[in-house]
Coordinates of C-alpha atoms and ligand atoms in Angstrom, one line a residue:
M1 CA 73.7 430.8 298.3
N2 CA 72.7 428.2 295.8
V3 CA 69.5 428.9 294.1
P4 CA 67.0 426.1 294.3
A5 CA 66.5 424.0 291.2
P6 CA 63.8 425.3 289.0
P7 CA 60.6 423.5 289.3
A8 CA 60.2 422.7 285.7
S9 CA 63.4 423.1 283.8
S10 CA 62.8 422.5 280.1
P11 CA 65.1 419.7 279.0
G12 CA 66.3 421.8 276.0
L13 CA 67.8 424.7 278.1
S14 CA 71.2 424.5 279.7
L15 CA 72.4 425.6 283.1
V16 CA 72.9 429.4 283.7
Y17 CA 75.6 430.6 286.1
I18 CA 74.8 433.7 288.0
V19 CA 77.8 435.3 289.5
D20 CA 77.0 438.2 291.8
D21 CA 78.1 438.9 295.4
D22 CA 74.7 440.3 296.1
A23 CA 72.7 437.3 297.3
D24 CA 69.3 439.0 296.8
M25 CA 70.2 439.9 293.3
R26 CA 71.2 436.3 292.7
Q27 CA 67.9 435.1 294.1
T28 CA 65.9 437.6 292.0
V29 CA 67.6 436.6 288.8
A30 CA 67.3 432.9 289.7
D31 CA 63.6 433.3 290.4
I32 CA 62.9 435.1 287.2
L33 CA 64.8 432.5 285.1
A34 CA 63.4 429.6 287.1
L35 CA 59.9 430.9 286.1
A36 CA 61.0 430.7 282.5
G37 CA 62.1 427.1 283.1
I38 CA 65.8 427.9 283.0
P39 CA 68.0 426.0 285.5
V40 CA 70.3 428.3 287.5
E41 CA 73.4 427.9 289.7
G42 CA 74.5 430.9 291.7
F43 CA 78.1 431.9 292.7
G44 CA 79.2 434.8 295.0
S45 CA 82.7 435.1 293.5
G46 CA 84.5 434.8 290.3
A47 CA 86.8 432.1 291.6
A48 CA 83.9 429.9 292.7
A49 CA 82.3 430.2 289.3
L50 CA 85.5 429.6 287.5
S51 CA 86.3 426.4 289.5
R52 CA 82.9 424.9 288.7
C53 CA 82.9 426.0 285.1
A54 CA 84.7 423.0 283.6
A55 CA 82.6 420.4 285.3
G56 CA 79.3 422.2 285.2
Q57 CA 79.2 423.0 281.5
P58 CA 77.0 426.0 281.8
G59 CA 75.2 427.4 278.8
L60 CA 75.6 431.0 279.9
A61 CA 77.2 432.9 282.7
V62 CA 75.4 436.1 283.9
V63 CA 78.2 438.0 285.5
D64 CA 78.0 441.1 287.7
Q65 CA 80.6 443.6 286.8
R66 CA 81.6 444.3 290.3
L67 CA 82.8 441.2 292.1
P68 CA 84.8 441.0 295.3
D69 CA 87.7 439.1 293.7
T70 CA 87.7 440.4 290.1
T71 CA 85.7 442.4 287.5
G72 CA 83.0 440.9 285.4
I73 CA 84.9 441.6 282.2
A74 CA 88.1 439.9 283.6
L75 CA 86.1 436.9 284.7
S76 CA 84.4 436.8 281.4
A77 CA 87.9 436.6 279.7
K78 CA 88.9 433.8 282.0
L79 CA 85.6 431.9 281.5
K80 CA 86.0 432.2 277.7
S81 CA 89.6 431.0 277.8
A82 CA 88.3 427.9 279.8
D83 CA 85.3 427.4 277.4
P84 CA 85.6 429.6 274.3
D85 CA 82.0 428.9 273.3
L86 CA 80.4 429.8 276.6
G87 CA 78.2 432.9 276.4
V88 CA 78.6 435.6 279.0
A89 CA 76.1 438.3 279.9
L90 CA 77.5 441.2 281.8
L91 CA 75.2 442.6 284.4
T92 CA 76.1 446.1 285.7
G93 CA 74.4 448.8 287.7
Y94 CA 76.4 451.4 285.8
A95 CA 76.2 451.7 282.2
S96 CA 79.6 453.1 281.2
A97 CA 81.1 453.6 277.7
D98 CA 84.5 452.2 279.0
N99 CA 82.9 449.0 280.2
A100 CA 81.0 448.6 277.0
I101 CA 84.2 449.0 275.0
A102 CA 86.1 446.7 277.3
A103 CA 83.3 444.1 277.0
V104 CA 83.4 444.0 273.2
G105 CA 84.4 440.6 272.0
L106 CA 84.3 439.2 275.6
V107 CA 80.7 439.4 276.5
D108 CA 77.7 438.5 274.4
E109 CA 75.0 440.4 276.3
Y110 CA 75.3 443.6 278.1
L111 CA 72.5 444.1 280.7
T112 CA 72.0 447.2 282.9
K113 CA 70.4 446.9 286.3
P114 CA 67.6 446.9 287.0
V115 CA 66.9 444.5 284.2
P116 CA 63.2 444.0 283.4
P117 CA 62.4 440.3 283.8
D118 CA 61.2 439.9 280.2
E119 CA 64.4 441.4 278.9
L120 CA 66.5 439.3 281.2
V121 CA 64.7 436.1 280.1
H122 CA 64.9 437.1 276.5
S123 CA 68.6 437.9 276.7
V124 CA 69.5 434.8 278.7
K125 CA 67.6 432.6 276.1
A126 CA 69.4 434.4 273.3
G127 CA 72.7 433.9 275.0
L128 CA 72.0 430.2 275.7
E129 CA 71.0 429.7 272.0
R130 CA 74.2 431.4 270.8
T131 CA 76.3 429.1 273.1
R132 CA 74.4 426.1 271.8
L133 CA 74.9 427.2 268.2
R134 CA 78.6 427.8 268.9
R135 CA 79.0 424.5 270.5
E136 CA 77.1 422.8 267.8
N137 CA 79.2 424.6 265.2
R138 CA 82.4 423.5 267.0
R139 CA 81.1 420.0 267.1
L140 CA 80.3 420.0 263.5
V141 CA 83.6 421.6 262.6
A142 CA 85.4 419.0 264.7
R143 CA 83.4 416.2 263.0
L144 CA 84.1 417.7 259.6
R145 CA 87.8 417.8 260.5
E146 CA 87.6 414.3 261.6
L147 CA 85.8 413.3 258.4
N148 CA 88.3 415.3 256.4
A149 CA 91.2 413.7 258.2
S150 CA 89.9 410.2 257.6
L151 CA 89.1 411.2 254.0
E152 CA 92.6 412.5 253.7
Q153 CA 93.9 409.3 255.2
D154 CA 91.7 407.3 252.8
V155 CA 93.0 409.3 249.9
A156 CA 96.5 409.0 251.1
D157 CA 96.0 405.2 251.5
S158 CA 94.5 404.9 248.1
T159 CA 97.2 407.0 246.5
Q160 CA 99.8 404.9 248.1
E161 CA 98.0 401.7 246.9
V162 CA 97.7 403.2 243.4
E163 CA 101.4 404.2 243.5
R164 CA 102.3 400.7 244.7
L165 CA 100.2 399.1 242.0
H166 CA 101.7 401.4 239.4
Q167 CA 105.2 400.5 240.5
Q168 CA 104.3 396.9 240.4
A169 CA 102.9 397.3 236.9
V170 CA 106.0 399.1 235.8
A171 CA 108.2 396.4 237.3
D172 CA 106.1 393.7 235.7
Q173 CA 106.2 395.5 232.4
M174 CA 109.9 395.9 232.6
A175 CA 110.3 392.2 233.5
R176 CA 108.1 391.3 230.5
E177 CA 110.0 393.5 228.2
R178 CA 113.3 392.1 229.4
L179 CA 112.0 388.6 228.8
Q180 CA 110.7 389.6 225.4
A181 CA 113.9 391.2 224.4
Q182 CA 115.8 388.2 225.6
A183 CA 113.5 385.9 223.6
E184 CA 113.8 388.1 220.6
R185 CA 117.6 388.1 220.8
E186 CA 117.6 384.3 221.1
R187 CA 115.2 384.0 218.2
L188 CA 117.4 386.3 216.1
E189 CA 120.6 384.5 217.1
N190 CA 118.9 381.2 216.1
R191 CA 117.9 382.7 212.8
L192 CA 121.4 384.0 212.2
H193 CA 122.9 380.6 213.1
Q194 CA 120.4 378.9 210.8
A195 CA 121.2 381.3 208.0
E196 CA 125.0 380.8 208.6
R197 CA 124.6 377.1 208.8
L198 CA 122.6 377.0 205.5
E199 CA 125.2 379.3 203.9
S200 CA 128.1 377.0 204.8
L201 CA 126.1 373.9 204.0
G202 CA 125.4 375.5 200.7
R203 CA 129.1 376.1 200.0
L204 CA 129.9 372.5 201.0
A205 CA 127.1 371.0 198.9
G206 CA 127.9 373.2 196.0
G207 CA 131.5 372.2 196.0
V208 CA 130.8 368.5 196.3
A209 CA 128.1 368.8 193.6
H210 CA 130.5 370.6 191.2
D211 CA 133.1 367.8 191.5
F212 CA 130.4 365.2 191.2
N213 CA 129.1 366.8 188.0
N214 CA 132.4 366.3 186.3
L215 CA 132.5 362.7 187.3
L216 CA 128.9 362.2 186.1
A217 CA 129.7 363.8 182.8
V218 CA 132.4 361.3 182.3
I219 CA 130.2 358.4 183.4
L220 CA 127.3 359.5 181.2
N221 CA 129.4 360.1 178.2
C222 CA 131.4 357.0 178.5
A223 CA 128.1 355.1 178.9
S224 CA 127.0 356.4 175.6
F225 CA 130.3 355.4 174.0
V226 CA 129.9 351.9 175.4
A227 CA 126.3 351.8 174.3
E228 CA 127.4 352.6 170.7
A229 CA 130.3 350.3 170.7
T230 CA 128.2 347.4 171.9
A231 CA 125.1 348.2 169.9
G232 CA 124.3 344.6 169.1
D233 CA 124.8 343.1 172.6
Q234 CA 121.5 343.2 174.4
S235 CA 122.8 342.3 177.9
V236 CA 125.5 344.9 177.8
Q237 CA 122.9 347.5 176.5
A238 CA 120.6 346.7 179.5
D239 CA 123.5 347.2 181.9
V240 CA 124.6 350.4 180.2
Q241 CA 121.0 351.7 180.4
Q242 CA 120.9 351.0 184.1
L243 CA 124.2 352.8 184.5
R244 CA 122.8 355.8 182.6
T245 CA 119.6 355.8 184.6
A246 CA 121.5 355.8 187.8
A247 CA 123.9 358.5 186.6
E248 CA 121.0 360.6 185.4
R249 CA 119.3 360.4 188.7
A250 CA 122.6 361.3 190.4
A251 CA 122.8 364.3 188.1
R252 CA 119.3 365.4 189.1
L253 CA 120.3 365.2 192.8
T254 CA 123.5 367.0 192.0
R255 CA 121.6 369.7 190.2
Q256 CA 119.4 370.2 193.3
L257 CA 122.5 370.5 195.5
L258 CA 123.9 373.0 193.1
I259 CA 120.7 375.0 193.2
F260 CA 120.7 374.8 197.0
G261 CA 124.3 375.9 197.0
R262 CA 123.3 378.7 194.6
Q263 CA 125.8 377.5 192.1
D264 CA 123.4 376.7 189.3
S265 CA 123.8 379.1 186.4
A266 CA 120.1 379.2 185.4
G267 CA 119.5 382.7 184.1
A268 CA 116.9 385.1 185.5
E269 CA 114.1 386.3 183.4
T270 CA 111.3 388.8 184.1
L271 CA 108.3 386.7 185.0
D272 CA 104.6 387.1 185.7
L273 CA 104.1 384.7 188.6
G274 CA 100.3 384.8 188.0
A275 CA 100.7 383.5 184.5
I276 CA 103.1 380.8 185.6
L277 CA 100.7 379.7 188.3
A278 CA 97.9 379.5 185.8
D279 CA 100.1 377.4 183.5
V280 CA 101.2 374.9 186.0
Q281 CA 97.8 374.6 187.8
S282 CA 96.8 371.4 186.0
L283 CA 100.2 369.9 186.6
L284 CA 99.9 370.7 190.3
A285 CA 96.3 369.3 190.5
R286 CA 97.6 366.1 189.0
S287 CA 100.5 365.8 191.4
I288 CA 98.4 366.3 194.5
G289 CA 95.7 363.9 193.6
E290 CA 92.0 364.0 194.0
D291 CA 91.6 363.9 197.7
I292 CA 93.1 367.3 198.0
E293 CA 91.2 370.4 197.0
L294 CA 93.3 372.9 195.2
I295 CA 92.4 376.6 195.6
I296 CA 94.3 379.2 193.5
R297 CA 94.1 382.8 194.6
P298 CA 95.8 385.0 192.0
A299 CA 96.1 388.7 192.4
D300 CA 95.2 391.6 190.1
A301 CA 97.9 393.9 188.8
L302 CA 100.8 391.9 190.3
P303 CA 104.2 393.3 189.6
L304 CA 106.7 391.2 187.6
V305 CA 109.6 389.5 189.3
R306 CA 113.0 388.4 188.2
A307 CA 113.8 384.7 188.5
N308 CA 114.2 381.6 186.4
R309 CA 111.0 380.3 185.1
G310 CA 111.9 376.6 185.4
Q311 CA 113.1 377.2 188.9
V312 CA 109.9 379.0 189.9
E313 CA 107.9 376.0 188.6
Q314 CA 110.1 373.8 190.7
V315 CA 109.4 375.9 193.8
L316 CA 105.7 375.4 193.1
V317 CA 105.9 371.7 192.6
N318 CA 108.2 371.1 195.6
L319 CA 105.9 373.1 197.9
A320 CA 102.8 371.4 196.5
V321 CA 104.2 367.9 196.9
N322 CA 105.3 368.7 200.5
A323 CA 101.7 369.9 201.2
R324 CA 100.3 366.7 199.6
D325 CA 102.5 364.5 201.7
A326 CA 101.4 366.4 204.8
M327 CA 97.7 365.6 204.0
P328 CA 97.5 361.9 203.5
G329 CA 93.8 361.9 204.4
G330 CA 93.0 364.8 202.1
G331 CA 92.6 368.5 202.8
T332 CA 92.9 371.8 201.1
L333 CA 95.9 373.3 199.3
T334 CA 95.7 377.0 198.8
I335 CA 98.2 378.9 196.6
S336 CA 97.9 382.6 196.6
L337 CA 99.9 385.5 195.3
D338 CA 100.0 389.1 196.5
T339 CA 102.3 392.1 196.8
H340 CA 104.2 392.7 200.1
V341 CA 106.5 395.4 201.3
L342 CA 109.1 394.1 203.7
D343 CA 110.4 396.8 205.9
E344 CA 113.6 397.3 208.0
D345 CA 111.8 395.6 211.0
Y346 CA 111.3 392.5 208.9
Q347 CA 114.9 392.6 207.8
R348 CA 116.0 392.9 211.4
L349 CA 114.0 389.8 212.4
H350 CA 115.0 387.8 209.3
P351 CA 118.7 388.0 208.7
G352 CA 119.5 387.8 205.0
S353 CA 116.3 389.5 203.8
H354 CA 116.3 392.9 202.3
P355 CA 113.7 395.7 202.6
G356 CA 111.7 396.2 199.4
R357 CA 108.7 395.3 197.4
Y358 CA 108.0 391.6 196.9
V359 CA 105.5 389.3 195.3
A360 CA 104.7 386.7 197.9
L361 CA 103.8 383.2 196.7
A362 CA 102.1 381.5 199.6
V363 CA 101.4 377.8 199.7
S364 CA 99.1 376.7 202.5
D365 CA 98.0 373.3 203.5
T366 CA 95.6 372.0 206.2
G367 CA 97.9 369.1 206.9
E368 CA 99.8 367.8 209.9
G369 CA 102.0 370.8 210.4
M370 CA 105.5 370.8 211.9
S371 CA 107.1 371.1 215.3
P372 CA 109.4 374.1 215.9
E373 CA 112.4 371.7 215.8
V374 CA 111.4 370.5 212.4
V375 CA 110.8 374.0 211.1
A376 CA 114.3 375.0 212.3
R377 CA 115.9 372.4 210.0
V378 CA 113.6 372.1 206.9
F379 CA 115.9 374.0 204.6
E380 CA 118.9 371.8 205.3
P381 CA 119.8 369.5 202.5
F382 CA 118.9 365.9 203.2
F383 CA 116.8 366.8 206.2
T384 CA 113.7 364.7 205.9
T385 CA 111.2 363.1 208.3
K386 CA 109.9 360.8 205.6
P387 CA 110.7 357.1 205.5
L388 CA 113.6 355.9 203.6
G389 CA 113.0 356.0 199.9
K390 CA 110.1 358.5 200.3
G391 CA 111.9 361.8 200.6
T392 CA 115.5 362.9 200.0
G393 CA 115.2 366.1 202.0
L394 CA 116.2 368.2 199.1
G395 CA 112.8 369.8 198.3
L396 CA 112.9 372.8 200.6
A397 CA 116.7 373.1 200.3
T398 CA 116.2 373.6 196.6
V399 CA 113.3 376.0 197.2
H400 CA 115.6 377.9 199.5
G401 CA 118.4 378.0 196.9
I402 CA 116.1 379.2 194.2
V403 CA 114.4 381.9 196.2
T404 CA 117.6 383.2 197.7
E405 CA 119.3 383.2 194.4
A406 CA 116.5 385.3 193.0
G407 CA 117.2 387.8 195.8
G408 CA 114.1 386.8 197.8
T409 CA 113.4 385.3 201.2
L410 CA 111.3 382.5 202.7
A411 CA 109.0 382.3 205.7
I412 CA 107.3 379.3 207.2
E413 CA 104.4 379.3 209.6
S414 CA 103.5 375.9 210.9
E415 CA 102.2 374.2 214.0
P416 CA 101.6 370.6 214.7
G417 CA 98.0 369.8 213.7
S418 CA 97.3 373.2 212.3
G419 CA 98.8 373.0 208.8
T420 CA 101.6 374.9 207.2
T421 CA 102.1 378.0 205.1
V422 CA 105.3 378.5 203.2
R423 CA 105.8 382.0 201.8
A424 CA 108.3 382.7 199.1
Y425 CA 109.0 386.4 198.5
F426 CA 110.3 387.2 195.1
P427 CA 111.7 390.8 194.7
T428 CA 109.7 392.7 192.1
A429 CA 111.5 393.4 188.8
D430 CA 112.3 397.0 187.8
T431 CA 113.9 395.9 184.6
P432 CA 112.0 394.7 181.4
A433 CA 112.1 391.1 180.4
S434 CA 115.2 389.6 178.8
P435 CA 115.5 386.1 177.4
A436 CA 117.1 383.2 179.3
A437 CA 120.9 383.1 179.6
I438 CA 121.1 379.5 178.5
T439 CA 121.0 378.9 174.8
T440 CA 118.9 376.0 173.9
T441 CA 118.6 375.4 170.2
T442 CA 115.6 373.6 168.8
P443 CA 116.2 369.9 169.1
A444 CA 117.8 368.5 166.0
T445 CA 118.7 365.1 164.9
S446 CA 122.1 363.9 165.8
S447 CA 123.1 363.7 162.2
S448 CA 122.2 367.3 161.4
L449 CA 124.6 368.3 164.2
R450 CA 127.7 366.7 162.8
G451 CA 130.7 368.9 162.0
Q452 CA 132.4 369.6 158.7
G453 CA 135.9 369.4 160.1
E454 CA 135.6 372.8 161.9
T455 CA 138.4 373.3 164.4
I456 CA 137.2 373.6 168.0
M457 CA 139.5 374.3 170.9
I458 CA 138.4 372.7 174.2
V459 CA 139.8 374.1 177.4
E460 CA 139.0 372.1 180.5
D461 CA 141.1 371.5 183.6
E462 CA 139.4 368.3 184.5
P463 CA 141.2 365.7 182.4
A464 CA 138.4 363.1 182.2
V465 CA 135.9 365.8 181.1
L466 CA 138.4 367.2 178.6
Q467 CA 138.9 363.7 177.2
T468 CA 135.2 362.8 176.8
T469 CA 134.3 366.2 175.4
A470 CA 137.1 365.9 172.9
R471 CA 135.9 362.5 172.0
M472 CA 132.3 363.6 171.5
L473 CA 133.4 366.3 169.1
T474 CA 135.9 364.2 167.3
R475 CA 133.5 361.4 166.5
N476 CA 131.1 364.0 165.1
D477 CA 133.6 365.1 162.5
Y478 CA 135.1 368.1 164.3
T479 CA 138.8 368.8 164.6
V480 CA 139.6 369.2 168.2
L481 CA 142.4 371.0 169.9
P482 CA 142.3 370.0 173.6
A483 CA 144.0 372.2 176.2
A484 CA 144.2 371.5 180.0
T485 CA 145.0 375.1 181.0
G486 CA 144.5 378.6 179.9
A487 CA 148.2 379.1 179.2
Q488 CA 148.3 376.0 177.1
A489 CA 145.3 377.2 175.1
L490 CA 146.8 380.6 174.5
S491 CA 150.1 379.1 173.1
M492 CA 148.1 376.7 170.9
A493 CA 145.8 379.4 169.7
S494 CA 148.6 381.4 168.1
G495 CA 149.4 378.6 165.7
H496 CA 145.9 377.5 164.7
Q497 CA 143.0 379.0 163.0
L498 CA 140.0 378.2 165.2
D499 CA 136.3 378.1 164.4
L500 CA 135.1 377.8 168.0
L501 CA 136.4 378.0 171.5
V502 CA 134.7 375.8 174.1
T503 CA 136.1 376.7 177.5
D504 CA 135.3 376.0 181.1
L505 CA 134.0 379.1 182.7
V506 CA 135.9 378.8 186.0
M507 CA 139.5 377.8 185.9
P508 CA 142.5 378.5 188.0
K509 CA 144.9 381.3 186.9
I510 CA 143.2 382.3 183.6
S511 CA 139.4 382.3 183.8
G512 CA 137.2 381.3 180.8
P513 CA 136.1 384.9 179.9
D514 CA 139.7 386.2 180.3
L515 CA 141.0 383.5 178.0
A516 CA 138.2 384.1 175.5
R517 CA 139.1 387.8 175.4
R518 CA 142.7 387.1 174.9
I519 CA 142.2 384.6 172.1
Q520 CA 139.7 386.9 170.4
E521 CA 142.4 389.5 170.3
I522 CA 144.4 387.1 168.0
Q523 CA 141.3 385.8 166.2
P524 CA 138.6 388.5 166.2
G525 CA 135.0 387.3 165.9
L526 CA 135.8 383.8 167.3
P527 CA 132.7 382.4 168.8
V528 CA 132.9 381.1 172.4
L529 CA 130.8 378.5 174.2
F530 CA 131.3 378.4 178.0
T531 CA 130.8 375.2 180.0
S532 CA 130.2 375.4 183.7
G533 CA 129.1 373.7 186.9
Y534 CA 129.0 377.0 188.7
S535 CA 126.8 380.1 188.5
H536 CA 127.9 383.4 187.3
D537 CA 128.5 384.3 190.9
A538 CA 131.6 382.1 190.8
L539 CA 133.3 384.3 188.2
K540 CA 136.3 386.3 189.2
P541 CA 135.7 390.0 189.8
G542 CA 135.8 391.8 186.5
D543 CA 134.7 388.7 184.5
T544 CA 131.2 389.6 183.6
L545 CA 129.2 387.7 181.1
A546 CA 126.7 389.3 178.8
E547 CA 123.2 388.0 179.6
K548 CA 122.9 386.1 176.3
T549 CA 126.3 384.5 176.5
P550 CA 125.7 380.8 176.1
V551 CA 126.7 378.7 179.1
L552 CA 126.5 374.9 178.8
Q553 CA 125.7 373.4 182.1
K554 CA 127.7 370.4 183.2
P555 CA 127.1 367.5 183.0
F556 CA 126.0 367.8 179.4
T557 CA 125.0 365.2 177.0
E558 CA 126.5 364.8 173.6
Q559 CA 123.3 366.1 172.0
A560 CA 123.4 369.3 174.1
L561 CA 127.1 369.8 173.3
L562 CA 126.6 369.4 169.6
E563 CA 123.5 371.7 169.6
N564 CA 125.3 374.4 171.5
A565 CA 128.4 374.1 169.4
R566 CA 126.4 374.3 166.2
A567 CA 124.6 377.4 167.5
A568 CA 127.8 379.0 168.5
L569 CA 129.5 378.2 165.2
A570 CA 126.6 380.0 163.5
Q571 CA 127.8 383.2 165.0
R572 CA 131.3 383.0 163.4
G573 CA 132.4 386.5 162.5
G574 CA 128.8 387.4 162.1
R575 CA 128.7 385.1 159.0
P576 CA 125.5 383.1 158.4
A577 CA 125.5 379.5 159.8
T578 CA 127.0 376.8 157.6
R579 CA 124.3 374.2 157.4
P580 CA 125.8 370.9 158.5
Q581 CA 125.5 368.1 155.9
N582 CA 123.7 365.0 156.7
S583 CA 126.4 362.4 156.2
P584 CA 126.3 358.9 157.5
H585 CA 128.7 358.1 160.3
Ligands
ATP601 N1 103.8 371.3 204.2 C1 104.5 370.6 205.1 N2 103.8 370.1 206.2 C2 104.4 369.4 207.1 N3 105.8 369.1 207.1 C3 106.5 369.6 206.0 C4 105.9 370.3 205.0 N4 106.9 370.7 204.1 C5 108.0 370.1 204.6 N5 107.8 369.4 205.7 C6 108.8 368.8 206.5 O1 110.1 369.2 206.1 C7 110.8 368.1 205.7 C8 111.8 368.5 204.6 O2 111.0 368.8 203.5 P1 111.7 368.7 202.1 O3 110.8 369.1 201.0 O4 113.0 369.5 202.1 O5 112.1 367.2 202.0 P2 111.2 365.9 201.8 O6 109.8 366.4 201.4 O7 111.3 365.1 203.0 O8 111.9 365.2 200.6 P3 112.0 365.6 199.1 O9 111.3 366.9 198.9 O10 113.4 365.7 198.8 O11 111.3 364.5 198.4 C9 109.8 367.0 205.4 O12 110.4 365.7 205.5 C10 108.7 367.3 206.4 O13 109.0 366.7 207.6
MG602 MG1 109.7 367.7 199.7

């Protein structure tokens, strides 16, 4: 039944199954195909062909329509369900339209017996080629699917990896932000603590300094009385001079403490920082010495600021001296000015600062720099890293008081070994210039300041100060009415015609300005000279002082008291000043 293997089957062509119950027919077809080099296997029934189909992997089945166990079309359907790509050629002796229709989609070739050999070979080869192409196609599709699947897997893997990395990055970012927020909070808390500490230190220092001032006034004035009384005694004079020098030094320290505590009553003026810098340039150059190069960087069209001129100069000197001390081996000191706008962010980070336009005075050195621990404490009074006798630790405390009093703020950038920059921000002035609050008359000789018996009421709650002030005026030919309280002053005022009222600015119960107002009701046009160890801030609400109101800062010297008294007397009732006579004591 089996057809012999073809003598020379071409390696490229697959096996062809011939399914026909007619052995002759099978043989004939096999012979024809063998001649064309096509290997053939013959089967007498559909079942036989079907059972071998899976193992044999034929390239084409040539199927007779009439088989003992099935029809060619039915077999074709079964073969296709076993191997969907297998080509089937239906071989039939009867060409019928029914068969042809039934075969559509199931058979690839439709051959009618007798088939001419050429046509048979041609159809078989075409069928084999179609099978090959279908199989190749399926293989390619499968490969493509495989590739696609692995590609999808790769994409899925990479997407997952990207997602993981993204989540990791988000988590890292969140952790970083949390740490930053925490660091920021700690920094802010530190700044706030620092600001609060400075504030309370300021109150303490200011209070102590105020009381000290009264004591120093007594010491200094009594020293001058002793000096006068012992004019001929050289040894006593030397001691008194020492006493005075020490008290004057103490007064300078006290003044710095008052400035730090913002209880110094220096008046604000409208200032051009560029002009001040130009004026003090040579003084600064002298105080830093020759080993340090001084670079000044002024700015064009700088807005004016409101501050006290003397105090701004002090800021410059203190910062320059600190820079000098930080550069013992020489270096560069750069002082620059420019305009800055501090915004709400800056305010948030720097408690106590206010948003607005500022002129920044920056003092930079190339010196040894500071550790963060030192930076945190530099504004504290008496904080110094300098050896005993070299620094008092009041330089930056004073700078802090001055800049804060002017409504400004300070910033320090410093690192050990990398130098220091201190920036003082002064708020720009919107108002035009006005003269200083403190009246200082042109220096006059003591004798030209003597009185002519004018009646001066002195009101002072500190008995020692009251006593020395009274004494200074009495011995200069003034008639003095001393009062220890506002109430006492009021009752005395009703019985006396006064030429001048000298009163302490800040007193319990009745304040200086209040007292002045009430006495002026009885004696209109009475000139007033205020004395004070406090700033205008220390006044009671409602007690405002006109900007030009003279305030004599304690401790004052006899000369300053007489000068101010004379100037105030000149204002009496708007009358021209009575020129004091030069009369010997
Ligand atoms: N430019 C700077 N470079 C390095 N350290 C500085 C600088 N300025 C200030 N310091 C440090 O800050 C401390 C306090 O300075 P501050 O000016 O208040 O006091 P002082 O210079 O020690 O003494 P004083 O100024 O009263 O003579 C200094 O002792 C120093 O340690
Ligand atoms: Mg200093």
